């Protein structure tokens, strides 16, 4: 039977295919989407279980506030990585999980704010005063508000209504991620290794976007190597600048430690290695071909 035009309208709202994250647009179960959805849920479930079994310290809401903030950045960077990886791996179906990653990031930053409110004993006046008076909290709240706008306009109806404006609006995710990283730096104070690592990976993603915006034609291997080198150097420079401007720690020693290997892998090296990881994928691509539905021609055969 050919589907009638009103079939979708007759489906109960919660059974619509576009509301079930593990289904693709044709209504079939997608292994890729199911894995991405599981990855989105697992950290939150782990945090909830830890809260129930007393895994966290005397200030569990404070600790979970930090954890959910960090995971917000993880999911934001994962969402930004979809487009360059789609091109580098010739895997168009990766685009299908980008919206899910963005909405997951918003869910975690919303939990981040809620946990902060719980830590302040639900005193909303105090929370508002802290956000207004502390710059790093003001910056974090501005990022949250911006992500709320992007989340609210991430659905098909909003995309159709906004037209070309939608694409321009959603480019704001880049400055919003930058605000989130600045919030992370300011909250971390002295130990900014985590913030430097994520900032370096963000630079790598910006370099991939610059490559595409300038319509450069670098082959994947030299492109990945160039991005890894530049992002690693940028991470070292960011950490040097932070210690030089915001702390009394000798920045020159930090830079020497970053460029050497005596003290283990510093964030700059971690960034370079992380940005180079896509090089390992083409050789391993057959391992995950089952994630890619067969082409129509092969299905018909």
Coordinates of C-alpha atoms in Angstrom, one line a residue:
X1 CA 0.0 0.0 0.0
X2 CA 1.4 3.4 -0.9
X3 CA 1.5 5.7 2.2
X4 CA -1.3 8.3 2.3
X5 CA -0.4 11.9 2.8
X6 CA -2.2 12.0 6.2
X7 CA -0.5 8.9 7.7
X8 CA 2.0 11.0 9.7
X9 CA -0.7 13.3 11.0
X10 CA -2.6 10.3 12.3
X11 CA 0.3 8.9 14.3
X12 CA 0.3 9.7 18.0
X13 CA 2.8 12.6 18.6
X14 CA 5.2 10.5 20.7
X15 CA 5.3 7.8 18.0
X16 CA 6.4 10.1 15.2
X17 CA 9.6 8.8 13.6
X18 CA 11.4 12.1 14.0
X19 CA 10.9 12.0 17.8
X20 CA 12.6 8.6 18.2
X21 CA 16.3 9.3 18.2
X22 CA 17.4 5.8 17.2
X23 CA 15.4 5.9 13.9
X24 CA 16.6 7.4 10.7
X25 CA 14.4 9.6 8.5
X26 CA 13.0 6.5 6.7
X27 CA 11.8 5.1 10.0
X28 CA 14.5 2.3 10.2
X29 CA 16.6 1.6 13.3
X30 CA 20.0 3.2 12.8
X31 CA 23.0 1.6 14.6
X32 CA 24.9 4.9 14.4
X33 CA 22.0 6.9 16.0
X34 CA 21.4 4.2 18.6
X35 CA 25.1 4.3 19.7
X36 CA 25.1 8.2 19.8
X37 CA 21.9 8.2 21.9
X38 CA 23.4 5.7 24.3
X39 CA 26.5 7.8 24.6
X40 CA 24.3 10.8 25.3
X41 CA 22.5 9.0 28.2
X42 CA 25.3 7.1 29.8
X43 CA 27.2 9.9 31.6
X44 CA 23.9 11.3 33.0
X45 CA 22.9 7.9 34.3
X46 CA 26.3 7.4 35.8
X47 CA 26.1 10.7 37.6
X48 CA 22.6 9.9 38.9
X49 CA 23.7 6.5 40.2
X50 CA 26.7 8.1 41.9
X51 CA 24.4 10.6 43.6
X52 CA 22.1 7.8 44.9
X53 CA 24.9 5.6 46.2
X54 CA 26.9 8.4 47.8
X55 CA 29.9 8.2 45.5
X56 CA 30.5 11.9 45.6
X57 CA 31.9 14.0 48.5
X58 CA 30.3 16.2 51.1
X59 CA 29.2 18.6 48.3
X60 CA 27.8 16.3 45.7
X61 CA 25.8 19.0 43.8
X62 CA 28.9 21.1 43.5
X63 CA 31.0 18.2 42.1
X64 CA 28.2 17.2 39.7
X65 CA 27.9 20.9 38.6
X66 CA 31.5 20.7 37.4
X67 CA 31.1 17.4 35.8
X68 CA 28.0 18.3 33.8
X69 CA 29.7 21.5 32.7
X70 CA 32.6 19.6 31.3
X71 CA 30.4 17.1 29.6
X72 CA 28.5 20.0 28.0
X73 CA 31.8 21.0 26.3
X74 CA 32.5 17.4 25.3
X75 CA 29.2 17.1 23.5
X76 CA 29.5 20.6 21.9
X77 CA 32.9 19.7 20.5
X78 CA 31.6 16.3 19.3
X79 CA 28.8 18.1 17.4
X80 CA 31.3 20.5 15.8
X81 CA 33.5 17.6 14.8
X82 CA 30.7 16.0 12.8
X83 CA 31.2 18.1 9.6
X84 CA 35.0 17.7 9.2
X85 CA 34.8 14.0 10.0
X86 CA 32.0 13.6 7.5
X87 CA 34.3 15.0 4.8
X88 CA 37.5 13.3 6.0
X89 CA 35.9 9.9 6.2
X90 CA 33.4 10.3 3.3
X91 CA 30.6 9.3 5.7
X92 CA 27.6 11.5 5.0
X93 CA 25.4 9.7 7.5
X94 CA 27.4 11.2 10.4
X95 CA 25.4 14.4 9.8
X96 CA 22.3 12.6 11.2
X97 CA 23.7 12.6 14.8
X98 CA 24.7 16.3 14.8
X99 CA 21.4 17.6 16.1
X100 CA 21.3 14.9 18.8
X101 CA 24.7 15.9 20.0
X102 CA 23.7 19.6 20.1
X103 CA 20.5 18.9 22.1
X104 CA 22.4 16.6 24.4
X105 CA 24.9 19.5 25.1
X106 CA 21.9 21.7 26.0
X107 CA 20.5 19.0 28.3
X108 CA 23.8 18.8 30.2
X109 CA 24.2 22.6 30.5
X110 CA 20.6 22.8 31.8
X111 CA 21.4 20.1 34.4
X112 CA 24.6 22.2 35.1
X113 CA 22.4 25.2 36.1
X114 CA 19.9 23.1 38.0
X115 CA 22.6 21.4 40.1
X116 CA 24.1 24.9 40.8
X117 CA 20.7 26.0 42.1
X118 CA 20.4 22.9 44.2
X119 CA 23.9 23.5 45.6
X120 CA 22.7 27.0 46.6
X121 CA 19.7 25.4 48.4
X122 CA 17.2 26.6 45.8
X123 CA 17.8 30.2 46.8
X124 CA 17.0 31.8 43.4
X125 CA 17.7 35.3 44.6
X126 CA 21.2 34.3 45.7
X127 CA 21.8 32.4 42.4
X128 CA 20.7 35.5 40.4
X129 CA 22.9 37.7 42.5
X130 CA 25.9 35.4 42.1
X131 CA 25.4 35.3 38.3
X132 CA 25.2 39.1 38.1
X133 CA 28.2 39.8 40.3
X134 CA 30.7 37.1 39.3
X135 CA 32.1 37.5 35.8
X136 CA 32.7 33.8 35.1
X137 CA 29.1 33.0 36.1
X138 CA 27.8 35.8 33.9
X139 CA 29.8 34.4 31.0
X140 CA 28.6 30.8 31.6
X141 CA 24.9 32.0 31.9
X142 CA 25.3 33.9 28.6
X143 CA 26.5 30.7 26.9
X144 CA 23.6 28.8 28.4
X145 CA 21.1 31.4 27.1
X146 CA 22.6 31.2 23.6
X147 CA 22.5 27.4 23.6
X148 CA 18.8 27.5 24.7
X149 CA 18.0 29.6 21.6
X150 CA 19.9 27.1 19.4
X151 CA 18.1 24.1 21.0
X152 CA 14.7 25.7 20.6
X153 CA 15.4 26.3 16.8
X154 CA 16.9 22.9 16.2
X155 CA 13.7 21.2 15.0
X156 CA 12.4 20.8 11.4
X157 CA 9.6 23.3 11.9
X158 CA 11.9 26.0 13.1
X159 CA 14.4 25.3 10.2
X160 CA 11.6 25.6 7.7
X161 CA 10.3 28.8 9.3
X162 CA 13.7 30.5 9.6
X163 CA 15.0 29.5 6.1
X164 CA 18.5 30.9 5.4
X165 CA 18.5 32.7 8.7
X166 CA 18.7 29.4 10.5
X167 CA 22.1 28.6 9.2
X168 CA 23.4 32.1 10.2
X169 CA 21.9 31.7 13.6
X170 CA 23.4 28.3 14.3
X171 CA 26.9 29.6 13.4
X172 CA 26.7 31.3 16.8
X173 CA 27.6 27.9 18.3
X174 CA 31.3 28.8 17.7
X175 CA 31.3 32.0 19.9
X176 CA 29.1 30.2 22.4
X177 CA 31.6 27.3 22.7
X178 CA 34.4 30.0 23.1
X179 CA 32.4 31.5 26.0
X180 CA 32.0 28.1 27.6
X181 CA 35.7 27.5 27.4
X182 CA 36.5 30.9 28.9
X183 CA 34.0 30.0 31.8
X184 CA 35.9 26.7 32.2
X185 CA 39.3 28.5 32.4
X186 CA 38.0 31.1 35.0
X187 CA 36.4 28.4 37.1
X188 CA 39.5 26.1 37.0
X189 CA 41.8 28.9 38.4
X190 CA 45.3 27.4 38.7
X191 CA 45.0 23.9 37.1
X192 CA 43.7 24.7 33.6
X193 CA 45.0 21.5 31.9
X194 CA 41.5 20.3 31.0
X195 CA 40.5 23.7 29.7
X196 CA 43.7 23.9 27.6
X197 CA 43.0 20.5 26.1
X198 CA 39.5 21.3 25.1
X199 CA 40.5 24.7 23.8
X200 CA 43.2 23.2 21.6
X201 CA 40.7 20.7 20.1
X202 CA 38.4 23.6 19.5
X203 CA 41.2 25.4 17.6
X204 CA 41.6 22.2 15.5
X205 CA 37.9 22.2 14.6
X206 CA 38.1 25.9 13.7
X207 CA 41.1 25.2 11.4
X208 CA 39.1 22.5 9.6
X209 CA 36.2 25.0 9.2
X210 CA 38.7 27.6 7.9
X211 CA 40.0 25.0 5.4
X212 CA 36.5 24.4 4.1
X213 CA 35.5 28.1 4.1
X214 CA 38.5 29.0 2.0
X215 CA 37.8 26.1 -0.3
X216 CA 41.3 24.7 0.1
X217 CA 41.9 21.4 -1.5
X218 CA 44.4 19.7 0.9
X219 CA 44.3 15.9 0.8
X220 CA 43.1 14.3 4.1
X221 CA 46.5 13.2 5.4
X222 CA 48.5 16.5 5.0
X223 CA 45.3 18.4 6.1
X224 CA 45.1 16.4 9.4
X225 CA 48.8 16.6 10.1
X226 CA 48.8 20.4 9.5
X227 CA 45.8 20.9 11.8
X228 CA 47.3 18.7 14.5
X229 CA 50.6 20.6 14.4
X230 CA 49.0 24.1 14.5
X231 CA 46.4 23.1 17.1
X232 CA 49.1 21.7 19.4
X233 CA 51.1 24.9 19.1
X234 CA 48.0 26.9 19.7
X235 CA 47.3 24.9 22.9
X236 CA 50.8 25.6 24.1
X237 CA 50.3 29.3 23.4
X238 CA 46.9 29.4 25.1
X239 CA 48.3 27.8 28.3
X240 CA 51.3 30.2 28.2
X241 CA 49.1 33.2 27.8
X242 CA 46.8 32.1 30.6
X243 CA 49.6 31.7 33.1
X244 CA 51.3 34.9 32.0
X245 CA 48.1 37.0 32.3
X246 CA 46.0 35.4 35.0
X247 CA 48.4 33.8 37.5
X248 CA 51.8 34.4 39.1
X249 CA 53.2 31.1 37.9
X250 CA 56.2 31.6 35.6
X251 CA 54.7 31.2 32.1
X252 CA 58.1 30.5 30.5
X253 CA 58.5 27.3 32.5
X254 CA 55.0 26.2 31.6
X255 CA 55.8 26.7 27.9
X256 CA 59.0 24.7 28.2
X257 CA 57.1 21.9 29.9
X258 CA 54.5 22.0 27.1
X259 CA 57.1 21.6 24.4
X260 CA 59.1 18.9 26.2
X261 CA 58.3 15.4 27.2
X262 CA 60.1 15.2 30.5
X263 CA 56.9 15.7 32.6
X264 CA 54.8 13.4 30.5
X265 CA 52.3 14.4 27.8
X266 CA 51.2 18.0 28.4
X267 CA 47.9 19.3 26.9
X268 CA 49.7 20.6 23.8
X269 CA 50.9 17.1 22.9
X270 CA 47.5 15.6 23.8
X271 CA 45.8 18.1 21.5
X272 CA 48.2 17.2 18.6
X273 CA 47.6 13.5 19.1
X274 CA 43.9 13.9 19.4
X275 CA 43.7 16.1 16.3
X276 CA 45.7 13.4 14.4
X277 CA 43.5 10.5 15.4
X278 CA 41.4 10.7 12.2
X279 CA 44.4 9.4 10.4
X280 CA 43.9 6.0 12.1
X281 CA 40.3 5.6 10.8
X282 CA 40.6 4.8 7.1
X283 CA 42.5 1.6 7.9
X284 CA 39.9 0.6 10.4
X285 CA 36.8 1.7 8.4
X286 CA 35.8 -2.0 7.5
X287 CA 35.3 -2.7 11.2
X288 CA 32.3 -0.4 11.3
X289 CA 30.8 -0.8 7.9
X290 CA 27.9 -2.5 9.6
X291 CA 27.0 1.0 10.9
X292 CA 26.3 2.1 7.4
X293 CA 23.1 0.8 5.8
X294 CA 23.7 -0.8 2.4
X295 CA 23.3 1.3 -0.7
X296 CA 20.0 1.0 -2.6
X297 CA 21.7 -0.9 -5.4
X298 CA 23.1 -3.5 -3.1
X299 CA 19.8 -3.9 -1.3
X300 CA 18.0 -4.6 -4.5
X301 CA 20.6 -7.2 -5.4

